[in-house]
N, CA, C and O atoms as a Tinker XYZ file with bonds, in Angstrom:
   248  protein
     1  N     -4.640000    1.009000  -16.570000    73     2
     2  CA    -5.316000    0.885000  -15.333000    64     1     3
     3  C     -6.149000    2.029000  -15.447000    63     2     4     5
     4  O     -5.709000    2.907000  -16.189000    81     3
     5  N     -7.414000    2.273000  -14.809000    73     3     6
     6  CA    -7.967000    3.221000  -14.922000    64     5     7
     7  C     -7.301000    4.704000  -14.085000    63     6     8     9
     8  O     -6.195000    4.524000  -13.575000    81     7
     9  N     -7.628000    5.458000  -14.002000    73     7    10
    10  CA    -7.224000    6.675000  -12.981000    64     9    11
    11  C     -7.490000    6.745000  -11.306000    63    10    12    13
    12  O     -6.818000    7.360000  -10.478000    81    11
    13  N     -8.700000    5.904000  -11.083000    73    11    14
    14  CA    -9.185000    5.298000   -9.495000    64    13    15
    15  C     -8.092000    4.812000   -9.044000    63    14    16    17
    16  O     -7.368000    5.263000   -8.156000    81    15
    17  N     -7.976000    3.870000   -9.675000    73    15    18
    18  CA    -6.708000    2.307000   -9.342000    64    17    19
    19  C     -5.607000    2.871000   -9.067000    63    18    20    21
    20  O     -4.770000    2.433000   -8.278000    81    19
    21  N     -5.506000    4.303000   -9.964000    73    19    22
    22  CA    -3.600000    4.604000  -10.185000    64    21    23
    23  C     -3.787000    5.530000   -8.520000    63    22    24    25
    24  O     -2.916000    5.550000   -7.651000    81    23
    25  N     -5.342000    6.322000   -8.423000    73    23    26
    26  CA    -4.784000    7.039000   -7.456000    64    25    27
    27  C     -4.886000    6.246000   -5.485000    63    26    28    29
    28  O     -4.298000    6.622000   -4.471000    81    27
    29  N     -5.590000    5.434000   -5.631000    73    27    30
    30  CA    -5.568000    4.541000   -4.749000    64    29    31
    31  C     -3.883000    3.747000   -4.383000    63    30    32    33
    32  O     -3.427000    3.659000   -3.243000    81    31
    33  N     -3.113000    3.195000   -5.763000    73    31    34
    34  CA    -2.330000    2.949000   -5.757000    64    33    35
    35  C     -1.332000    3.683000   -4.871000    63    34    36    37
    36  O     -0.762000    3.322000   -3.841000    81    35
    37  N     -1.272000    5.139000   -5.766000    73    35    38
    38  CA    -0.255000    5.997000   -5.442000    64    37    39
    39  C     -0.314000    6.471000   -3.719000    63    38    40    41
    40  O      0.599000    7.040000   -3.120000    81    39
    41  N     -1.720000    6.038000   -3.114000    73    39    42
    42  CA    -1.623000    6.521000   -1.750000    64    41    43
    43  C     -1.252000    5.456000   -1.250000    63    42    44    45
    44  O     -0.426000    5.582000   -0.345000    81    43
    45  N     -1.696000    3.993000   -1.623000    73    43    46
    46  CA    -0.737000    2.973000   -0.885000    64    45    47
    47  C      0.708000    3.456000   -0.833000    63    46    48    49
    48  O      1.331000    3.560000    0.223000    81    47
    49  N      1.184000    3.731000   -1.985000    73    47    50
    50  CA     2.846000    3.474000   -2.356000    64    49    51
    51  C      3.675000    5.102000   -1.029000    63    50    52    53
    52  O      4.734000    5.514000   -0.555000    81    51
    53  N      2.458000    5.326000   -1.062000    73    51    54
    54  CA     2.793000    6.967000   -0.184000    64    53    55
    55  C      3.246000    6.472000    0.812000    63    54    56    57
    56  O      4.399000    6.397000    1.236000    81    55
    57  N      1.703000    5.910000    1.421000    73    55    58
    58  CA     1.488000    5.122000    2.990000    64    57    59
    59  C      3.212000    4.371000    3.086000    63    58    60    61
    60  O      4.214000    4.962000    3.487000    81    59
    61  N      3.162000    3.396000    2.749000    73    59    62
    62  CA     4.310000    2.733000    2.752000    64    61    63
    63  C      5.798000    3.052000    2.847000    63    62    64    65
    64  O      6.783000    2.516000    3.356000    81    63
    65  N      5.461000    4.507000    1.911000    73    63    66
    66  CA     6.926000    5.145000    2.435000    64    65    67
    67  C      6.786000    6.102000    3.481000    63    66    68    69
    68  O      7.846000    6.616000    3.840000    81    67
    69  N      5.834000    6.441000    4.014000    73    67    70
    70  CA     5.981000    7.340000    5.291000    64    69    71
    71  C      6.383000    6.371000    6.458000    63    70    72    73
    72  O      7.190000    6.596000    7.360000    81    71
    73  N      5.586000    5.162000    6.220000    73    71    74
    74  CA     5.541000    4.201000    7.152000    64    73    75
    75  C      7.060000    3.545000    7.144000    63    74    76    77
    76  O      7.494000    2.931000    8.119000    81    75
    77  N      7.693000    3.713000    6.127000    73    75    78
    78  CA     9.319000    2.956000    6.480000    64    77    79
    79  C     10.179000    4.175000    7.087000    63    78    80    81
    80  O     11.166000    3.843000    7.743000    81    79
    81  N      9.835000    5.961000    6.897000    73    79    82
    82  CA    10.475000    6.398000    7.677000    64    81    83
    83  C     10.624000    6.612000    9.001000    63    82    84    85
    84  O     11.456000    7.050000    9.796000    81    83
    85  N      9.265000    6.041000    8.960000    73    83    86
    86  CA     8.804000    5.590000   10.783000    64    85    87
    87  C      9.186000    4.493000   11.685000    63    86    88    89
    88  O      9.150000    4.286000   12.898000    81    87
    89  N      9.588000    3.830000   10.559000    73    87    90
    90  CA     9.780000    2.425000   11.401000    64    89    91
    91  C     11.434000    2.827000   11.419000    63    90    92    93
    92  O     11.564000    1.765000   12.028000    81    91
    93  N     12.486000    3.231000   11.348000    73    91    94
    94  CA    13.704000    3.603000   11.620000    64    93    95
    95  C     13.910000    3.639000   13.332000    63    94    96    97
    96  O     15.022000    3.366000   13.783000    81    95
    97  N     12.794000    3.985000   14.244000    73    95    98
    98  CA    12.730000    4.612000   15.099000    64    97    99
    99  C     12.907000    3.515000   15.805000    63    98   100   101
   100  O     12.084000    2.646000   15.514000    81    99
   101  N     13.920000    3.118000   16.900000    73    99   102
   102  CA    14.285000    2.389000   17.728000    64   101   103
   103  C     13.561000    1.596000   18.845000    63   102   104   105
   104  O     13.472000    0.375000   18.970000    81   103
   105  N     12.979000    2.755000   19.758000    73   103   106
   106  CA    12.079000    2.462000   20.426000    64   105   107
   107  C     10.652000    2.706000   20.256000    63   106   108   109
   108  O     10.117000    3.813000   20.313000    81   107
   109  N      9.779000    1.016000   19.933000    73   107   110
   110  CA     8.348000    1.533000   20.247000    64   109   111
   111  C      7.824000    1.009000   20.959000    63   110   112   113
   112  O      7.943000   -0.081000   21.519000    81   111
   113  N      6.880000    2.153000   20.996000    73   111   114
   114  CA     5.582000    1.694000   22.420000    64   113   115
   115  C      4.060000    1.121000   21.444000    63   114   116   117
   116  O      3.739000    0.715000   20.328000    81   115
   117  N      3.473000    1.453000   22.834000    73   115   118
   118  CA     2.352000    0.554000   22.137000    64   117   119
   119  C      1.593000    0.979000   20.835000    63   118   120   121
   120  O      1.065000    0.275000   19.974000    81   119
   121  N      1.720000    2.671000   20.976000    73   119   122
   122  CA     1.426000    3.537000   19.631000    64   121   123
   123  C      1.924000    3.288000   18.556000    63   122   124   125
   124  O      1.117000    3.403000   17.634000    81   123
   125  N      3.277000    2.884000   18.162000    73   123   126
   126  CA     3.866000    3.045000   17.350000    64   125   127
   127  C      4.045000    1.384000   16.679000    63   126   128   129
   128  O      4.445000    1.115000   15.546000    81   127
   129  N      3.673000    0.537000   17.610000    73   127   130
   130  CA     3.282000   -1.082000   17.495000    64   129   131
   131  C      2.253000   -0.592000   16.562000    63   130   132   133
   132  O      2.529000   -0.395000   15.379000    81   131
   133  N      1.123000   -0.394000   17.027000    73   131   134
   134  CA    -0.467000   -0.196000   16.034000    64   133   135
   135  C     -0.207000    0.827000   14.863000    63   134   136   137
   136  O     -0.864000    0.538000   13.862000    81   135
   137  N      0.468000    1.785000   14.749000    73   135   138
   138  CA     0.912000    2.142000   13.823000    64   137   139
   139  C      1.741000    1.304000   13.059000    63   138   140   141
   140  O      1.261000    1.265000   11.926000    81   139
   141  N      2.619000    0.708000   13.122000    73   139   142
   142  CA     3.039000   -0.347000   11.836000    64   141   143
   143  C      2.671000   -1.411000   11.790000    63   142   144   145
   144  O      3.380000   -2.223000   11.194000    81   143
   145  N      1.332000   -1.884000   12.436000    73   143   146
   146  CA     0.628000   -3.087000   12.289000    64   145   147
   147  C     -0.073000   -2.412000   10.949000    63   146   148   149
   148  O     -0.146000   -3.121000    9.946000    81   147
   149  N     -0.614000   -1.005000   10.903000    73   147   150
   150  CA    -1.730000   -0.401000   10.378000    64   149   151
   151  C     -0.935000   -0.181000    9.149000    63   150   152   153
   152  O     -1.664000   -0.390000    8.179000    81   151
   153  N      0.330000    0.176000    8.774000    73   151   154
   154  CA     0.982000    0.527000    7.487000    64   153   155
   155  C      1.784000   -0.849000    7.356000    63   154   156   157
   156  O      2.575000   -0.843000    6.413000    81   155
   157  N      1.753000   -1.779000    7.947000    73   155   158
   158  CA     1.614000   -3.076000    7.154000    64   157   159
   159  C      0.277000   -3.480000    6.319000    63   158   160   161
   160  O      0.214000   -3.688000    5.108000    81   159
   161  N     -0.794000   -3.540000    7.291000    73   159   162
   162  CA    -1.999000   -3.598000    6.608000    64   161   163
   163  C     -2.106000   -2.839000    5.004000    63   162   164   165
   164  O     -2.439000   -3.305000    3.914000    81   163
   165  N     -1.725000   -1.669000    5.362000    73   163   166
   166  CA    -2.139000   -0.462000    4.143000    64   165   167
   167  C     -1.074000   -1.256000    3.038000    63   166   168   169
   168  O     -1.572000   -1.400000    1.921000    81   167
   169  N      0.192000   -1.738000    3.192000    73   167   170
   170  CA     0.869000   -2.154000    2.210000    64   169   171
   171  C      0.522000   -3.299000    1.399000    63   170   172   173
   172  O      0.609000   -3.504000    0.188000    81   171
   173  N      0.017000   -4.143000    2.581000    73   171   174
   174  CA    -0.602000   -5.326000    1.785000    64   173   175
   175  C     -2.183000   -5.138000    1.338000    63   174   176   177
   176  O     -2.736000   -6.153000    0.916000    81   175
   177  N     -2.850000   -4.076000    1.390000    73   175   178
   178  CA    -3.673000   -3.774000    0.551000    64   177   179
   179  C     -3.273000   -3.009000   -0.524000    63   178   180   181
   180  O     -4.209000   -3.139000   -1.313000    81   179
   181  N     -2.346000   -2.197000   -1.100000    73   179   182
   182  CA    -1.966000   -1.469000   -1.935000    64   181   183
   183  C     -1.624000   -3.034000   -3.121000    63   182   184   185
   184  O     -2.046000   -3.139000   -4.272000    81   183
   185  N     -0.679000   -4.163000   -2.290000    73   183   186
   186  CA    -0.072000   -5.108000   -2.886000    64   185   187
   187  C     -1.348000   -5.504000   -3.958000    63   186   188   189
   188  O     -1.271000   -5.606000   -5.182000    81   187
   189  N     -2.579000   -5.697000   -3.062000    73   187   190
   190  CA    -3.686000   -6.242000   -3.689000    64   189   191
   191  C     -4.139000   -5.820000   -4.547000    63   190   192   193
   192  O     -4.537000   -6.399000   -5.558000    81   191
   193  N     -4.165000   -4.186000   -4.161000    73   191   194
   194  CA    -4.618000   -3.295000   -5.521000    64   193   195
   195  C     -4.119000   -3.249000   -6.825000    63   194   196   197
   196  O     -4.650000   -2.891000   -7.876000    81   195
   197  N     -2.489000   -3.868000   -6.453000    73   195   198
   198  CA    -2.065000   -3.496000   -8.288000    64   197   199
   199  C     -2.323000   -4.721000   -8.324000    63   198   200   201
   200  O     -2.233000   -4.987000   -9.523000    81   199
   201  N     -2.682000   -5.974000   -7.594000    73   199   202
   202  CA    -2.590000   -6.841000   -8.606000    64   201   203
   203  C     -3.735000   -7.725000   -9.123000    63   202   204   205
   204  O     -3.641000   -8.777000   -9.754000    81   203
   205  N     -5.174000   -6.870000   -8.594000    73   203   206
   206  CA    -6.167000   -6.834000   -9.275000    64   205   207
   207  C     -5.563000   -6.004000  -10.617000    63   206   208   209
   208  O     -5.494000   -6.576000  -11.705000    81   207
   209  N     -5.175000   -4.736000  -10.458000    73   207   210
   210  CA    -5.410000   -3.759000  -11.326000    64   209   211
   211  C     -4.455000   -4.639000  -12.532000    63   210   212   213
   212  O     -4.814000   -4.755000  -13.704000    81   211
   213  N     -3.369000   -5.128000  -12.048000    73   211   214
   214  CA    -3.011000   -6.248000  -13.503000    64   213   215
   215  C     -3.922000   -7.646000  -14.213000    63   214   216   217
   216  O     -4.032000   -8.085000  -15.358000    81   215
   217  N     -4.651000   -8.165000  -12.448000    73   215   218
   218  CA    -5.712000   -8.874000  -13.757000    64   217   219
   219  C     -6.511000   -8.291000  -14.719000    63   218   220   221
   220  O     -6.679000   -8.785000  -15.835000    81   219
   221  N     -7.142000   -6.993000  -14.238000    73   219   222
   222  CA    -7.728000   -6.750000  -15.220000    64   221   223
   223  C     -7.523000   -5.961000  -16.233000    63   222   224   225
   224  O     -8.237000   -5.633000  -17.181000    81   223
   225  N     -6.049000   -5.591000  -15.797000    73   223   226
   226  CA    -5.562000   -4.738000  -17.387000    64   225   227
   227  C     -4.886000   -6.280000  -18.140000    63   226   228   229
   228  O     -4.596000   -6.266000  -19.336000    81   227
   229  N     -4.764000   -7.077000  -17.610000    73   227   230
   230  CA    -4.465000   -8.240000  -18.981000    64   229   231
   231  C     -5.747000   -8.724000  -19.360000    63   230   232   233
   232  O     -5.921000   -9.136000  -20.507000    81   231
   233  N     -6.984000   -8.716000  -18.228000    73   231   234
   234  CA    -8.798000   -9.285000  -19.046000    64   233   235
   235  C     -8.772000   -8.417000  -19.947000    63   234   236   237
   236  O     -9.240000   -8.889000  -20.983000    81   235
   237  N     -8.379000   -7.138000  -20.078000    73   235   238
   238  CA    -9.001000   -5.985000  -21.259000    64   237   239
   239  C     -7.727000   -6.323000  -22.369000    63   238   240   241
   240  O     -7.646000   -5.611000  -23.370000    81   239
   241  N     -7.046000   -7.087000  -22.222000    73   239   242
   242  CA    -5.887000   -7.327000  -23.471000    64   241   243
   243  C     -6.560000   -7.929000  -23.935000    63   242   244   245
   244  O     -6.852000   -7.467000  -25.038000    81   243
   245  N     -7.401000   -9.457000  -23.550000    73   243   246
   246  CA    -7.328000  -10.401000  -24.600000    64   245   247
   247  C     -8.895000  -10.670000  -24.952000    63   246   248
   248  O     -9.200000  -11.462000  -25.844000    81   247
């Protein structure tokens, strides 16, 4: 994987970890629900980036 993809993936993982800490709160207001939705979107994007990186890596090996 190239350096730029690793940086993006690292940022996505960091955001997911931070979101996990915030998700421990019981009383969620509208801002928390919005934040959780954003965090979930970032997590999904990170997974997509990781999958794309794996596909690119596999293609480069062949």
